[in-house]
Amino acid sequence: MALNRWVLPVDPSVYRLTARYGEYGLWSSYHTGLDFAAPTGTPIRAVTNGVVTSASFDGAYGNKTVITLDDGTELWFCHQSAFAVSTGDKVRAGELIGYVGGTGHVTGPHLHLEVRPGGGDPVDPDAALRQHGVTP
């Protein structure tokens, strides 16, 4: 794949951040991702290059796409209204992968983004994005 740049998953003129990593709220424990509130149907873009390793419904996460990077890091894109990719697809930064929605356990339409190094426990997506020159 081409240059491994990172981009925002949602157009910055459309979203507002409504929950950050580590916050407590209506969810079961601390928040494990970064929530980009946007209207249902807003395009979601791949944050960076990778391979789609899952695109399916996952309970509280709703419609979830998982993109796995070369180093094993998983990026989870949750609560989508619809998918634009399938398992096995190679994607590049900025490529359309789905649409903002309200599937799963939500209080309104948004993209819940998680970053999971090695497919393990989540880390702060804000820090991961900033590490790659992207400011949410």
PDB file of C-alpha atoms in Angstrom:
ATOM      1  CA  MET A   1       0.000   0.000   0.000  1.00  0.00           C
ATOM      2  CA  ALA A   2       0.957   3.618  -0.460  1.00  0.00           C
ATOM      3  CA  LEU A   3       2.281   6.115   2.066  1.00  0.00           C
ATOM      4  CA  ASN A   4       0.919   5.439   5.554  1.00  0.00           C
ATOM      5  CA  ARG A   5      -0.667   8.806   6.334  1.00  0.00           C
ATOM      6  CA  TRP A   6      -3.478   9.320   8.852  1.00  0.00           C
ATOM      7  CA  VAL A   7      -6.652  11.388   8.390  1.00  0.00           C
ATOM      8  CA  LEU A   8      -9.783  12.225  10.379  1.00  0.00           C
ATOM      9  CA  PRO A   9     -12.562   9.636   9.988  1.00  0.00           C
ATOM     10  CA  VAL A  10     -15.322  12.266   9.619  1.00  0.00           C
ATOM     11  CA  ASP A  11     -15.323  15.649   7.855  1.00  0.00           C
ATOM     12  CA  PRO A  12     -14.302  18.211  10.511  1.00  0.00           C
ATOM     13  CA  SER A  13     -16.982  20.668   9.366  1.00  0.00           C
ATOM     14  CA  VAL A  14     -19.698  18.148  10.273  1.00  0.00           C
ATOM     15  CA  TYR A  15     -18.822  16.482  13.591  1.00  0.00           C
ATOM     16  CA  ARG A  16     -18.415  17.467  17.213  1.00  0.00           C
ATOM     17  CA  LEU A  17     -16.680  15.351  19.843  1.00  0.00           C
ATOM     18  CA  THR A  18     -19.202  14.178  22.428  1.00  0.00           C
ATOM     19  CA  ALA A  19     -17.240  11.632  24.484  1.00  0.00           C
ATOM     20  CA  ARG A  20     -13.530  11.122  24.978  1.00  0.00           C
ATOM     21  CA  TYR A  21     -11.483   8.119  26.025  1.00  0.00           C
ATOM     22  CA  GLY A  22     -11.578   7.456  29.771  1.00  0.00           C
ATOM     23  CA  GLU A  23     -14.759   9.417  30.529  1.00  0.00           C
ATOM     24  CA  TYR A  24     -17.546   7.937  32.614  1.00  0.00           C
ATOM     25  CA  GLY A  25     -21.140   8.180  31.447  1.00  0.00           C
ATOM     26  CA  LEU A  26     -24.092   6.077  30.321  1.00  0.00           C
ATOM     27  CA  TRP A  27     -21.834   3.258  29.122  1.00  0.00           C
ATOM     28  CA  SER A  28     -20.895   0.400  31.444  1.00  0.00           C
ATOM     29  CA  SER A  29     -17.490   1.712  32.602  1.00  0.00           C
ATOM     30  CA  TYR A  30     -14.899   4.181  31.325  1.00  0.00           C
ATOM     31  CA  HIS A  31     -15.293   5.154  27.692  1.00  0.00           C
ATOM     32  CA  THR A  32     -13.012   3.139  25.418  1.00  0.00           C
ATOM     33  CA  GLY A  33     -12.987   5.396  22.374  1.00  0.00           C
ATOM     34  CA  LEU A  34     -13.595   8.798  20.849  1.00  0.00           C
ATOM     35  CA  ASP A  35     -17.118   9.752  19.721  1.00  0.00           C
ATOM     36  CA  PHE A  36     -17.651  11.890  16.618  1.00  0.00           C
ATOM     37  CA  ALA A  37     -21.314  13.007  16.656  1.00  0.00           C
ATOM     38  CA  ALA A  38     -22.616  13.646  13.143  1.00  0.00           C
ATOM     39  CA  PRO A  39     -25.871  13.233  11.222  1.00  0.00           C
ATOM     40  CA  THR A  40     -26.916   9.733  10.200  1.00  0.00           C
ATOM     41  CA  GLY A  41     -25.481   8.955   6.775  1.00  0.00           C
ATOM     42  CA  THR A  42     -22.370  11.127   7.134  1.00  0.00           C
ATOM     43  CA  PRO A  43     -19.463   9.376   5.337  1.00  0.00           C
ATOM     44  CA  ILE A  44     -16.853   7.610   7.485  1.00  0.00           C
ATOM     45  CA  ARG A  45     -13.318   7.403   6.068  1.00  0.00           C
ATOM     46  CA  ALA A  46     -10.488   4.985   6.836  1.00  0.00           C
ATOM     47  CA  VAL A  47      -8.081   6.717   9.219  1.00  0.00           C
ATOM     48  CA  THR A  48      -5.082   5.042   7.570  1.00  0.00           C
ATOM     49  CA  ASN A  49      -4.107   2.147   5.312  1.00  0.00           C
ATOM     50  CA  GLY A  50      -5.068  -1.363   6.362  1.00  0.00           C
ATOM     51  CA  VAL A  51      -7.158  -4.453   5.714  1.00  0.00           C
ATOM     52  CA  VAL A  52     -10.804  -4.854   6.706  1.00  0.00           C
ATOM     53  CA  THR A  53     -10.801  -7.865   9.038  1.00  0.00           C
ATOM     54  CA  SER A  54     -14.457  -7.559  10.055  1.00  0.00           C
ATOM     55  CA  ALA A  55     -17.583  -5.709   8.947  1.00  0.00           C
ATOM     56  CA  SER A  56     -20.574  -6.960  10.915  1.00  0.00           C
ATOM     57  CA  PHE A  57     -23.025  -6.272  13.735  1.00  0.00           C
ATOM     58  CA  ASP A  58     -21.444  -6.545  17.219  1.00  0.00           C
ATOM     59  CA  GLY A  59     -24.019  -6.037  19.984  1.00  0.00           C
ATOM     60  CA  ALA A  60     -23.552  -2.744  21.853  1.00  0.00           C
ATOM     61  CA  TYR A  61     -21.033  -1.602  19.202  1.00  0.00           C
ATOM     62  CA  GLY A  62     -23.698  -1.959  16.502  1.00  0.00           C
ATOM     63  CA  ASN A  63     -22.481  -2.168  12.925  1.00  0.00           C
ATOM     64  CA  LYS A  64     -18.700  -2.269  13.344  1.00  0.00           C
ATOM     65  CA  THR A  65     -15.867  -2.254  10.821  1.00  0.00           C
ATOM     66  CA  VAL A  66     -12.433  -3.382  12.018  1.00  0.00           C
ATOM     67  CA  ILE A  67      -9.395  -2.301  10.015  1.00  0.00           C
ATOM     68  CA  THR A  68      -6.146  -4.050  10.925  1.00  0.00           C
ATOM     69  CA  LEU A  69      -2.839  -2.282  10.286  1.00  0.00           C
ATOM     70  CA  ASP A  70       0.468  -3.921   9.310  1.00  0.00           C
ATOM     71  CA  ASP A  71       1.644  -3.853  12.951  1.00  0.00           C
ATOM     72  CA  GLY A  72      -1.513  -5.650  14.172  1.00  0.00           C
ATOM     73  CA  THR A  73      -3.227  -2.532  15.526  1.00  0.00           C
ATOM     74  CA  GLU A  74      -6.994  -2.676  15.119  1.00  0.00           C
ATOM     75  CA  LEU A  75      -9.117   0.394  14.398  1.00  0.00           C
ATOM     76  CA  TRP A  76     -12.791  -0.059  15.310  1.00  0.00           C
ATOM     77  CA  PHE A  77     -15.439   2.080  13.580  1.00  0.00           C
ATOM     78  CA  CYS A  78     -18.728   1.520  15.435  1.00  0.00           C
ATOM     79  CA  HIS A  79     -22.476   2.323  15.278  1.00  0.00           C
ATOM     80  CA  GLN A  80     -22.563   2.645  11.475  1.00  0.00           C
ATOM     81  CA  SER A  81     -25.859   2.915   9.606  1.00  0.00           C
ATOM     82  CA  ALA A  82     -24.363   1.050   6.634  1.00  0.00           C
ATOM     83  CA  PHE A  83     -21.098  -0.523   5.479  1.00  0.00           C
ATOM     84  CA  ALA A  84     -19.175   0.484   2.339  1.00  0.00           C
ATOM     85  CA  VAL A  85     -16.507  -2.249   2.647  1.00  0.00           C
ATOM     86  CA  SER A  86     -16.349  -5.993   3.211  1.00  0.00           C
ATOM     87  CA  THR A  87     -14.022  -8.331   5.084  1.00  0.00           C
ATOM     88  CA  GLY A  88     -10.781  -8.751   3.141  1.00  0.00           C
ATOM     89  CA  ASP A  89     -10.876  -5.352   1.423  1.00  0.00           C
ATOM     90  CA  LYS A  90      -7.651  -3.334   1.431  1.00  0.00           C
ATOM     91  CA  VAL A  91      -8.322   0.315   2.243  1.00  0.00           C
ATOM     92  CA  ARG A  92      -6.297   3.499   2.102  1.00  0.00           C
ATOM     93  CA  ALA A  93      -6.391   6.593   4.284  1.00  0.00           C
ATOM     94  CA  GLY A  94      -9.437   8.676   3.395  1.00  0.00           C
ATOM     95  CA  GLU A  95     -11.295   5.872   1.603  1.00  0.00           C
ATOM     96  CA  LEU A  96     -15.038   5.575   2.286  1.00  0.00           C
ATOM     97  CA  ILE A  97     -15.729   2.632   4.619  1.00  0.00           C
ATOM     98  CA  GLY A  98     -19.241   3.324   5.927  1.00  0.00           C
ATOM     99  CA  TYR A  99     -21.772   5.830   7.212  1.00  0.00           C
ATOM    100  CA  VAL A 100     -22.480   7.331  10.633  1.00  0.00           C
ATOM    101  CA  GLY A 101     -25.480   5.785  12.355  1.00  0.00           C
ATOM    102  CA  GLY A 102     -27.115   4.864  15.615  1.00  0.00           C
ATOM    103  CA  THR A 103     -26.868   1.066  15.733  1.00  0.00           C
ATOM    104  CA  GLY A 104     -26.061  -0.732  18.981  1.00  0.00           C
ATOM    105  CA  HIS A 105     -26.131   1.023  22.367  1.00  0.00           C
ATOM    106  CA  VAL A 106     -26.247   4.754  21.576  1.00  0.00           C
ATOM    107  CA  THR A 107     -27.987   7.975  22.579  1.00  0.00           C
ATOM    108  CA  GLY A 108     -27.720   9.486  19.095  1.00  0.00           C
ATOM    109  CA  PRO A 109     -25.931   9.061  15.763  1.00  0.00           C
ATOM    110  CA  HIS A 110     -22.154   9.100  15.981  1.00  0.00           C
ATOM    111  CA  LEU A 111     -18.954   7.284  15.071  1.00  0.00           C
ATOM    112  CA  HIS A 112     -17.276   5.569  18.022  1.00  0.00           C
ATOM    113  CA  LEU A 113     -13.593   5.113  17.108  1.00  0.00           C
ATOM    114  CA  GLU A 114     -11.331   2.746  19.049  1.00  0.00           C
ATOM    115  CA  VAL A 115      -7.601   2.064  18.642  1.00  0.00           C
ATOM    116  CA  ARG A 116      -6.407  -1.348  19.874  1.00  0.00           C
ATOM    117  CA  PRO A 117      -2.648  -2.036  19.510  1.00  0.00           C
ATOM    118  CA  GLY A 118      -2.039  -5.672  18.645  1.00  0.00           C
ATOM    119  CA  GLY A 119      -5.797  -6.231  18.791  1.00  0.00           C
ATOM    120  CA  GLY A 120      -5.635  -5.936  22.591  1.00  0.00           C
ATOM    121  CA  ASP A 121      -6.968  -3.367  25.034  1.00  0.00           C
ATOM    122  CA  PRO A 122      -8.000   0.053  23.710  1.00  0.00           C
ATOM    123  CA  VAL A 123      -5.795   3.136  24.006  1.00  0.00           C
ATOM    124  CA  ASP A 124      -6.711   6.815  23.669  1.00  0.00           C
ATOM    125  CA  PRO A 125      -7.622   7.460  20.001  1.00  0.00           C
ATOM    126  CA  ASP A 126      -6.981  11.193  20.442  1.00  0.00           C
ATOM    127  CA  ALA A 127      -3.351  10.479  21.370  1.00  0.00           C
ATOM    128  CA  ALA A 128      -2.972   7.972  18.519  1.00  0.00           C
ATOM    129  CA  LEU A 129      -4.334  10.458  15.980  1.00  0.00           C
ATOM    130  CA  ARG A 130      -2.147  13.288  17.290  1.00  0.00           C
ATOM    131  CA  GLN A 131       0.912  10.992  17.194  1.00  0.00           C
ATOM    132  CA  HIS A 132       0.298  10.806  13.434  1.00  0.00           C
ATOM    133  CA  GLY A 133      -0.246  14.551  12.955  1.00  0.00           C
ATOM    134  CA  VAL A 134      -4.057  14.555  13.091  1.00  0.00           C
ATOM    135  CA  THR A 135      -5.964  16.754  15.570  1.00  0.00           C
ATOM    136  CA  PRO A 136      -9.562  15.721  16.310  1.00  0.00           C
TER     137      PRO A 136
END
